[in-house]
Short mmCIF file of C-alpha atoms in Angstrom, two decimals:
data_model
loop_
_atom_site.label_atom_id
_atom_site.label_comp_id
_atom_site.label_asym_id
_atom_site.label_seq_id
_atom_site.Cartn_x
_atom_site.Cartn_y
_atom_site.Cartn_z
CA UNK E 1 0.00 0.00 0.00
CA UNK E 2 1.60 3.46 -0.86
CA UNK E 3 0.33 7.25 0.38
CA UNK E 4 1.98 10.45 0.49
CA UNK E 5 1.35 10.83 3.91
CA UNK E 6 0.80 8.13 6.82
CA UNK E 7 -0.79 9.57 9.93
CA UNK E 8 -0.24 7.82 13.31
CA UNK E 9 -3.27 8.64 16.01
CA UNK E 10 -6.57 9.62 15.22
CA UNK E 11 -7.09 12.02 18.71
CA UNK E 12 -7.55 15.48 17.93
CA UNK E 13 -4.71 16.22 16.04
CA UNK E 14 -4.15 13.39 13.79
CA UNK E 15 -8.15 14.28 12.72
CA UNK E 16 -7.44 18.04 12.48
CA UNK E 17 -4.34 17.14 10.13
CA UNK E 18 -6.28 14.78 7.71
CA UNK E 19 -9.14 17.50 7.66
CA UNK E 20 -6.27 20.18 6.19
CA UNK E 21 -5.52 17.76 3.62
CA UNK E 22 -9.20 16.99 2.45
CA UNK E 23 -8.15 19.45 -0.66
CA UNK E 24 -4.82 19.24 -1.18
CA UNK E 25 -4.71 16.36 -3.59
CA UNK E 26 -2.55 14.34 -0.84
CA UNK E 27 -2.98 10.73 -0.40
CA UNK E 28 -3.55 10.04 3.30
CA UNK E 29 -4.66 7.16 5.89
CA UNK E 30 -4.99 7.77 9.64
CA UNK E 31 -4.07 4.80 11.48
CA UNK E 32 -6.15 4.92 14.83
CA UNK E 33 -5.22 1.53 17.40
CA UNK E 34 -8.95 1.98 18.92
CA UNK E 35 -12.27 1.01 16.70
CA UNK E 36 -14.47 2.96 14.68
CA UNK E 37 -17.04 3.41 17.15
CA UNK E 38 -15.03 5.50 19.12
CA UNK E 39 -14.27 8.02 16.14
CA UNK E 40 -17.70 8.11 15.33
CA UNK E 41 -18.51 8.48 18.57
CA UNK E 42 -16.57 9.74 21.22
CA UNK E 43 -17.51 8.89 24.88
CA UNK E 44 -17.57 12.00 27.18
CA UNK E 45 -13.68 12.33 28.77
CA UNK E 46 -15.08 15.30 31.23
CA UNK E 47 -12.21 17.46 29.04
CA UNK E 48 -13.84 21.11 28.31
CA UNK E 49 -11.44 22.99 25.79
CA UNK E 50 -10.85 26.35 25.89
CA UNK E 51 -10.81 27.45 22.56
CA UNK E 52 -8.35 31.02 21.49
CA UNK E 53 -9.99 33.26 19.02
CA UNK E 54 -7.80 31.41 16.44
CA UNK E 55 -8.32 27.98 17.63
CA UNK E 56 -12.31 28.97 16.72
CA UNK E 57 -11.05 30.21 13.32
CA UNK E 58 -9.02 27.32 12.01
CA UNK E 59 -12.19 24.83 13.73
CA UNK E 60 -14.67 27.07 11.46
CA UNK E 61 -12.97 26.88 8.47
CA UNK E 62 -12.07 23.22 8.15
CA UNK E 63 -16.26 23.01 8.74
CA UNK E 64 -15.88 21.17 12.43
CA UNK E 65 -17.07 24.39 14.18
CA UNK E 66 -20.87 23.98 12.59
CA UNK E 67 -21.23 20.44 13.69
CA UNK E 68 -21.12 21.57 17.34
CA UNK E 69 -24.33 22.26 18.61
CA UNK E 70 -24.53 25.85 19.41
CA UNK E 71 -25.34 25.52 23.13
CA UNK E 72 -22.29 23.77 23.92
CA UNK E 73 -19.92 26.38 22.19
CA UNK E 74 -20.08 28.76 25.78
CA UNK E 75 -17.95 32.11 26.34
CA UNK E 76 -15.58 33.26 28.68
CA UNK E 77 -15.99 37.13 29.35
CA UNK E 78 -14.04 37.06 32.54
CA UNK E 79 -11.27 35.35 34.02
CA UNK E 80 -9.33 35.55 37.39
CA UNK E 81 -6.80 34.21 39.07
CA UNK E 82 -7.22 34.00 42.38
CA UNK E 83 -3.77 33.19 45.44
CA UNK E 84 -4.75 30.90 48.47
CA UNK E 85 -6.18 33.00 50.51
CA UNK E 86 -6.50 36.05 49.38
CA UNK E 87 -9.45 38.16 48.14
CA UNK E 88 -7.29 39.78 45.44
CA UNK E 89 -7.08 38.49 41.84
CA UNK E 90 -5.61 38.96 38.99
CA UNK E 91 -8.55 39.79 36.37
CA UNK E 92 -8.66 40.11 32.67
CA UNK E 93 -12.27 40.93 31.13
CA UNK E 94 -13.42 40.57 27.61
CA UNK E 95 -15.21 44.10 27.74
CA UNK E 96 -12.28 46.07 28.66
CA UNK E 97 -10.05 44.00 25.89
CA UNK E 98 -13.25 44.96 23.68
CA UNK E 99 -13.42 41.47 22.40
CA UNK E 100 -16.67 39.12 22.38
CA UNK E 101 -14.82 36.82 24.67
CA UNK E 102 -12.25 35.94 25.63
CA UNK E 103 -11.95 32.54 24.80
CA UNK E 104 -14.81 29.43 24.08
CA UNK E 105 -15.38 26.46 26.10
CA UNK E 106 -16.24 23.57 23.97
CA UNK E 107 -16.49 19.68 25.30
CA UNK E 108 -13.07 17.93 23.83
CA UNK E 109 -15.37 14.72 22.69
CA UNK E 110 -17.59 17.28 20.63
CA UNK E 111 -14.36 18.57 18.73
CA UNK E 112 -13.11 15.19 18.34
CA UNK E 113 -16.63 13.86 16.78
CA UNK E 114 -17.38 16.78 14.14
CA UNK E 115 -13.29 16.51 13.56
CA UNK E 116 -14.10 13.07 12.37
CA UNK E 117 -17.02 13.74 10.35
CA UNK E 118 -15.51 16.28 8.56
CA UNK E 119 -12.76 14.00 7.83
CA UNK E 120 -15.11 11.01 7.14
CA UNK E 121 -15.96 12.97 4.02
CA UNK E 122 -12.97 13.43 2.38
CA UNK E 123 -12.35 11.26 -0.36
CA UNK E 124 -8.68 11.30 -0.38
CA UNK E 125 -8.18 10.26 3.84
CA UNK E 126 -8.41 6.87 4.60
CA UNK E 127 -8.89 5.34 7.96
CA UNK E 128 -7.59 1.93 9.24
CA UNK E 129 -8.95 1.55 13.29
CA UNK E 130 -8.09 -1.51 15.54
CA UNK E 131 -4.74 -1.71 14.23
CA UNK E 132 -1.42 -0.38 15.99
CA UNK E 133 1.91 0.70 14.72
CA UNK E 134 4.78 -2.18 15.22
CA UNK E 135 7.87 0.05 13.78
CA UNK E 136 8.50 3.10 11.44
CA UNK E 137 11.24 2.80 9.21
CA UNK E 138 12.95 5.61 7.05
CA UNK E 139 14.90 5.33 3.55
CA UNK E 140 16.27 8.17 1.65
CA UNK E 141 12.93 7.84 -0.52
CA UNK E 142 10.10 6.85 1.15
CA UNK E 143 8.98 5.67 4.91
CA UNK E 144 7.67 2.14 5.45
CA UNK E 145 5.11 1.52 8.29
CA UNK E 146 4.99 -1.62 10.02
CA UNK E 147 1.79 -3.10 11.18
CA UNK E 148 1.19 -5.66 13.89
CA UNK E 149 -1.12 -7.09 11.47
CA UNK E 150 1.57 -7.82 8.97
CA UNK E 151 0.64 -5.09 6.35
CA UNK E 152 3.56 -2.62 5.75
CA UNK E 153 2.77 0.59 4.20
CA UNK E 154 4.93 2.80 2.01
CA UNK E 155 4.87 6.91 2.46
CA UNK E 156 6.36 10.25 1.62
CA UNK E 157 5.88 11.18 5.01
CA UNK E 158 4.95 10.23 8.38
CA UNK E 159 3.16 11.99 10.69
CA UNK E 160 3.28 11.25 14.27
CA UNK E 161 0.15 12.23 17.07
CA UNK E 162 -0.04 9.13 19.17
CA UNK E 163 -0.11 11.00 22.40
CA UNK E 164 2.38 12.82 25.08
CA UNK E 165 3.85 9.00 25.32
CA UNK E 166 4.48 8.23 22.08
CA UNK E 167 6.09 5.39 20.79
CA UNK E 168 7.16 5.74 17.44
CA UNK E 169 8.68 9.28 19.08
CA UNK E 170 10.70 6.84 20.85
CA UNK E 171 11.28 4.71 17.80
CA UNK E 172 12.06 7.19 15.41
CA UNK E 173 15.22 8.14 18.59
CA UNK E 174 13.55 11.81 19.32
CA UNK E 175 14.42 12.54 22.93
CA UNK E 176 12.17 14.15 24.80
CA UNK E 177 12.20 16.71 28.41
CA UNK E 178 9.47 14.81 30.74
CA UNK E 179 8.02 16.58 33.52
CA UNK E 180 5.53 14.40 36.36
CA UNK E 181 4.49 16.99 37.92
CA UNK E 182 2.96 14.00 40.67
CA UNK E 183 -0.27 15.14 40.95
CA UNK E 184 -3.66 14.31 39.17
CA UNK E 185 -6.48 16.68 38.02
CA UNK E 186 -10.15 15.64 38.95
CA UNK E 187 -12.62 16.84 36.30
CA UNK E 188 -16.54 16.92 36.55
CA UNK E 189 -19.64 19.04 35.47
CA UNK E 190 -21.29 20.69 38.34
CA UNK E 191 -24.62 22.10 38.48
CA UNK E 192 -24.84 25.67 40.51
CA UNK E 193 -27.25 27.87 42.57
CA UNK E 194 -25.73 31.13 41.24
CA UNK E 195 -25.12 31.98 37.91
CA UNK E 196 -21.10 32.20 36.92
CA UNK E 197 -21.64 35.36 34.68
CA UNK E 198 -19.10 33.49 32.11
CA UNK E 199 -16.21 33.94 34.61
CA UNK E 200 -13.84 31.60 34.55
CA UNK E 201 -11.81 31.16 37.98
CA UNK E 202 -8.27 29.55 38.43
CA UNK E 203 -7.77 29.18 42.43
CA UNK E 204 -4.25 28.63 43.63
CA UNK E 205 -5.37 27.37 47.29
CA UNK E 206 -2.36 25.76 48.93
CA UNK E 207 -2.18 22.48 48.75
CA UNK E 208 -4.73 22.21 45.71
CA UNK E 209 -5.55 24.03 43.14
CA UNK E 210 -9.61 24.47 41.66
CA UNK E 211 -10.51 25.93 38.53
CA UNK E 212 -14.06 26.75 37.86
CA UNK E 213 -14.83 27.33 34.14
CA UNK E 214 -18.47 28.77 32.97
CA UNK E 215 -20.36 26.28 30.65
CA UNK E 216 -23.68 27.35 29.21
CA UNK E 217 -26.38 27.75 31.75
CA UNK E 218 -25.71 27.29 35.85
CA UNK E 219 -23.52 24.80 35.09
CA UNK E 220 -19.75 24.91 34.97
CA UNK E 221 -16.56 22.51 34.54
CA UNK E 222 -14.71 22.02 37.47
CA UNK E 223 -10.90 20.82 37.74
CA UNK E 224 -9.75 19.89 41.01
CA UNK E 225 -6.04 19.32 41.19
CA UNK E 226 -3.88 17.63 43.60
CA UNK E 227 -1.26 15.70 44.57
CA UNK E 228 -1.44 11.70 43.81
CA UNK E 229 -1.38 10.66 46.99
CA UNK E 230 -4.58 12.56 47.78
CA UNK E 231 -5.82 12.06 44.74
CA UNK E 232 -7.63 8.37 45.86
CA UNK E 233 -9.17 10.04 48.97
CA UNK E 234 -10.66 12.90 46.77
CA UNK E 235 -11.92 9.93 44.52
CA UNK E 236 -13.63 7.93 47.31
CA UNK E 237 -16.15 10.66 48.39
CA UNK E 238 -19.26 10.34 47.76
CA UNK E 239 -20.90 12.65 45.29
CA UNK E 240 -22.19 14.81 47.72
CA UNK E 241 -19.25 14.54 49.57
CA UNK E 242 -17.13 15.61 46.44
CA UNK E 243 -19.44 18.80 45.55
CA UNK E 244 -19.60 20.13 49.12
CA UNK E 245 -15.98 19.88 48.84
CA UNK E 246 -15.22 21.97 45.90
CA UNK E 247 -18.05 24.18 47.76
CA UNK E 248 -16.65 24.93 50.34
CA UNK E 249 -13.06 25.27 48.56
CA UNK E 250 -14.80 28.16 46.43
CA UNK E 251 -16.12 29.74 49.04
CA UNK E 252 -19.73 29.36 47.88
CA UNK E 253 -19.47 32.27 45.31
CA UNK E 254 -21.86 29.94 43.28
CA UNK E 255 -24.27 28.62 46.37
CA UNK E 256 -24.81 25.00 46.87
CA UNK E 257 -23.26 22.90 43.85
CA UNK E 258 -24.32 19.77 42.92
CA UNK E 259 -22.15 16.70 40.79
CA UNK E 260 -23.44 16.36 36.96
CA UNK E 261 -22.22 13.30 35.32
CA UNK E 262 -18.96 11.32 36.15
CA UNK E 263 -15.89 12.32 37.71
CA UNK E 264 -12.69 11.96 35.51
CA UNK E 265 -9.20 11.63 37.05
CA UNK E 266 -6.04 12.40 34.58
CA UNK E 267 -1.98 12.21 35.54
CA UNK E 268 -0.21 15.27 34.93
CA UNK E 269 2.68 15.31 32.84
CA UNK E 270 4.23 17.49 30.70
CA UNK E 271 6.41 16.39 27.24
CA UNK E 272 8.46 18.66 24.92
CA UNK E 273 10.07 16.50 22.42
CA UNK E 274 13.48 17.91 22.25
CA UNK E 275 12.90 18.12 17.75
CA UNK E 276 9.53 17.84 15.99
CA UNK E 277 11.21 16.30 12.48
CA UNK E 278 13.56 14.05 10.94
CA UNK E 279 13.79 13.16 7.32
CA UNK E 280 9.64 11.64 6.49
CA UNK E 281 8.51 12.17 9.91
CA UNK E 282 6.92 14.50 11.95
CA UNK E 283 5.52 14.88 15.43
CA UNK E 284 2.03 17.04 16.09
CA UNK E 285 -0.19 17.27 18.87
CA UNK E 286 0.81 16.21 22.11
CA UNK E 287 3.34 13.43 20.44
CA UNK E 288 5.49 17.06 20.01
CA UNK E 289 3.80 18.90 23.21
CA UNK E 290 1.83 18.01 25.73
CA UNK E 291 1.68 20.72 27.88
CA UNK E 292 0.23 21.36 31.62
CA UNK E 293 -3.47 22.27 31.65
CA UNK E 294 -3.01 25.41 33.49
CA UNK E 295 -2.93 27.87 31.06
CA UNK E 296 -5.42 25.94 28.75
CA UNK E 297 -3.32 25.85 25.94
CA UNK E 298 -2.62 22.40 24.96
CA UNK E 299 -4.99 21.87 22.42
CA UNK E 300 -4.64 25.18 20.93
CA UNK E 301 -0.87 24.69 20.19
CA UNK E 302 -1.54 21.33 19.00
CA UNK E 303 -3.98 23.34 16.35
CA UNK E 304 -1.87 25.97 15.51
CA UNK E 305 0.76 22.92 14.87
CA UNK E 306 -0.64 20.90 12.39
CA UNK E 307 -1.91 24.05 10.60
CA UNK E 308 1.98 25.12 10.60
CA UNK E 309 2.69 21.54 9.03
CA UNK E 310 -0.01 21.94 6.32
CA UNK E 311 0.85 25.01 5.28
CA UNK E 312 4.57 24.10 4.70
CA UNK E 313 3.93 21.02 2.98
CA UNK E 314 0.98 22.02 1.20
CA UNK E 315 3.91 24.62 -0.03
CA UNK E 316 6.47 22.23 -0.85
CA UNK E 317 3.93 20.16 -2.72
CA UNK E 318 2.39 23.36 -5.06
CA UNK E 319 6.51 23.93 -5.77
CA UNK E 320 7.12 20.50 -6.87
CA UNK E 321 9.40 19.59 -3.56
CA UNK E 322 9.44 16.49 -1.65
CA UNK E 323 6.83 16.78 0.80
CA UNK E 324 9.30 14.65 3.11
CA UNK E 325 12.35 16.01 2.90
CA UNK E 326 14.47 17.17 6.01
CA UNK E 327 14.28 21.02 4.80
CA UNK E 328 10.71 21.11 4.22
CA UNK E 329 9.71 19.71 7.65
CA UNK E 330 12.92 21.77 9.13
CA UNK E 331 10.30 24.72 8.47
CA UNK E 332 7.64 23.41 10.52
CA UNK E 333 9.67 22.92 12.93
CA UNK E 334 11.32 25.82 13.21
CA UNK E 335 7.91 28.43 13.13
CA UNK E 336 6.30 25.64 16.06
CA UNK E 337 9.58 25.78 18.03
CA UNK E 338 9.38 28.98 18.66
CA UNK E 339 5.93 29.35 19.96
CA UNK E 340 5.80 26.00 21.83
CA UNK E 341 9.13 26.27 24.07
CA UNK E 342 8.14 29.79 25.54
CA UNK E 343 5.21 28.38 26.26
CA UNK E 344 5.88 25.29 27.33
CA UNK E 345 8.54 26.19 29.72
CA UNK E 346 6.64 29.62 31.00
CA UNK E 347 3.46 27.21 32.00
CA UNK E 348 6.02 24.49 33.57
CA UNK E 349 7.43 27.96 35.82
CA UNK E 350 4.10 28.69 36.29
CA UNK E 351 2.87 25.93 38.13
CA UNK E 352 6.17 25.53 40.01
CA UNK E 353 5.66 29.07 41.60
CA UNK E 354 1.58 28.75 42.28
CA UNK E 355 1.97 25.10 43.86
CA UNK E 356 4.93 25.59 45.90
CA UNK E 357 3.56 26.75 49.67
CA UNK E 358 7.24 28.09 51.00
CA UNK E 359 6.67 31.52 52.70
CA UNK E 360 8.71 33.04 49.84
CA UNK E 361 6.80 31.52 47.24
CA UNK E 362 3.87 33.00 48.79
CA UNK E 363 5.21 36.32 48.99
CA UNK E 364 6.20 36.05 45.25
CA UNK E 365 3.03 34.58 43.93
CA UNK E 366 0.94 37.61 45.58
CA UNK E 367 3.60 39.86 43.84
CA UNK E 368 3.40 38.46 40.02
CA UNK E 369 -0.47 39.03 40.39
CA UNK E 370 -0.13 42.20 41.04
CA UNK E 371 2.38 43.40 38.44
CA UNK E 372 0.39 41.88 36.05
CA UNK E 373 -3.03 43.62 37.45
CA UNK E 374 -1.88 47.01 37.54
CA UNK E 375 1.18 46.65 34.81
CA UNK E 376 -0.59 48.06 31.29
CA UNK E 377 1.67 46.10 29.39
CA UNK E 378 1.88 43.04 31.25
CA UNK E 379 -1.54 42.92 31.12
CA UNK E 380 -2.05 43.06 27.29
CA UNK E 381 0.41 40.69 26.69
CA UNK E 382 -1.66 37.69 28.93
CA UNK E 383 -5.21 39.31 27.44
CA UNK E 384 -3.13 38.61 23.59
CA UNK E 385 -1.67 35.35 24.82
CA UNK E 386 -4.68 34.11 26.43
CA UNK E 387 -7.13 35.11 23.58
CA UNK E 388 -4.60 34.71 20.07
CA UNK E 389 -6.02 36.95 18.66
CA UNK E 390 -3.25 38.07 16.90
CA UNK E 391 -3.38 35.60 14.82
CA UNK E 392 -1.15 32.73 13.27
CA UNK E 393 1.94 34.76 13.87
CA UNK E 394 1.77 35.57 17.33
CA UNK E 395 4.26 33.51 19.87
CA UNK E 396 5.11 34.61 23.46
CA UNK E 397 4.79 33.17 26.85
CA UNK E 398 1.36 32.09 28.47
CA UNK E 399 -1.41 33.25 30.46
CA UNK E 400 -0.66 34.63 33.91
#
């Protein structure tokens, strides 16, 4: 079997990939090691993404955007960032930044589901499920893939988004800087008393950390994170039990609060793989990034990456180049660097400052709110950050 281009994962960004190629002309098959009811459809993970203003753009041109039903697309006009104990916070508002919003809340298995169907008709993108990679190897003119079922496949390119652990990464001998941060974020739906005005809240309490983000409705996503060894005994409450906890933790600004759905729990750890290309292969999505939750800007920069790898390839192919060769994918790599280790490594500093409980730390956290409160131009740099929307150009360091 020969295509131009092999994709490995069929998560968010393997989909959003095959969905840039749907007019290219390009040959490609998604190889996906889970079956096709689970791209068709997705079960509820508890993940809400916060979409950037450019995140929404690329989603609403590739037609995913209009297969979400409108009432779970919901705004952020506010958010704050709030330090243990205090009652001052950092605050950014949409109004002020005179933008609709700052950012769009949208259910990860809903962007995964109208990813697929938008991929589903595209008559040059294949998809092989139940079937996992067994090796990747590269010749000066082509790729071969490997399959445990015995089938090898020939390529121009491969294109690697099997996950934060990946292991053709590891096959293909890209290193990669590992963070465990040892803790584990709890995520649920909660139903509210008191409407959330589309604020979204990130509490650094000590010892835990709660972020409250406004869904459509009294109803918001809540992410409880702590450390894995208390991670079990948040786990075993009761449901009750669990939402009088993150209550009380949130000082009842939203009344009594009341458990929707399941509880998800999800190991944080954070992967930069140390180069995104070799010669026919390429790493997108979290395979290249997987970044810490905090500043909600995983899935965006796994976006903005396989747009980046399109667009240079799509390039190469309209100039008659070899859509696999080590200078083409030396440009992707290059333009995604650049945005991804700032970011990567700001959020990583980020969360090393706002979970550590030292007396100094404390003393410093309070202070970085505050320059960045009543600092002009520290502020407009998290409101651009936060929001992208300065478009496909813009690269810096993270919100907060």
């Amino acid at each position: 079997m020969k295509y131009d281009i092999v994709i490995i994962g069929g998560g968010p960004a393997g989909l959003s990939f095959a969905r840039s190629l749907k007019d290219s002309g390009l040959r490609a098959l998604i190889i996906e090691r889970s079956g096709i009811a689970d791209l068709e459809s997705p079960a509820v993970d508890g993940r809400e993404i916060a979409l950037t203003h450019l995140s929404k753009k690329i989603l609403a041109e590739m037609g995913a955007l209009a297969r979400i039903p409108q009432n779970e697309i919901a705004p952020i006009k506010q958010a704050r960032v709030i330090n243990g104990n205090s009652s001052y916070c950092l605050e950014i508002d949409s109004g002020k930044e005179d933008v609709e919003a700052l950012g769009y809340l949208v259910p990860n298995y809903l962007i995964r589901k109208a990813l697929y169907e938008e991929v589903f008709t595209s008559e040059n993108i294949e998809v092989l499920t139940g079937t996992t990679v067994l090796d990747v190897q590269i010749a000066p003119q082509q790729a071969t893939v490997m399959l445990t079922n015995g089938d090898s496949i020939a390529t121009s390119l491969v294109v690697a988004a099997d996950s934060r652990f990946s292991e053709t990464r590891r096959k293909a001998g890209i290193s990669a800087s590992m963070q465990d941060f040892g803790r584990v974020a709890i995520v649920s739906r909660m139903v509210h008393e008191k409407p959330h005005d589309q604020i979204a809240y990130e509490c650094f309490h000590y010892g835990r950390t709660l972020a409250v983000l406004p869904l459509n409705g009294n109803i918001s996503s809540t992410v409880v994170t702590v450390s894995s060894d208390v991670a079990s005994q948040i786990q075993a409450l009761s449901d009750e039990g669990y939402a009088a906890e993150v209550q009380a933790q949130f000082n009842h600004r939203l009344g009594e609060m009341r458990l929707v759905g399941k509880r998800h729990a999800y190991p944080l750890v954070a992967v930069h793989a140390n180069k995104f290309v070799k010669p026919r292969y390429a790493l997108i999505g979290d395979a290249a990034v997987g970044m810490h939750p905090v500043t909600a800007h995983g899935f965006n920069l796994g976006l903005r990456g396989q747009d980046t790898l399109f667009r240079v390839i799509r390039a190469a192919q309209l100039q008659g180049q070899d859509i696999g060769a080590l200078n083409v994918l030396e440009k992707y790599q290059s333009k995604q660097m650049r945005v991804s280790w700032p970011l990567y490594t700001g959020t990583n500093e980020i969360v090393s400052l706002y979970t550590n409980d030292s007396v100094p730390a404390k003393i410093l956290r309070g202070l970085v709110l505050r320059l960045s409160n009543n600092f002009p131009p520290v502020k407009q740099m998290i409101s651009k950050k936060l929001t992208e929307l300065g478009g496909h150009e813009e690269a810096g360091l993270p919100f907060l």
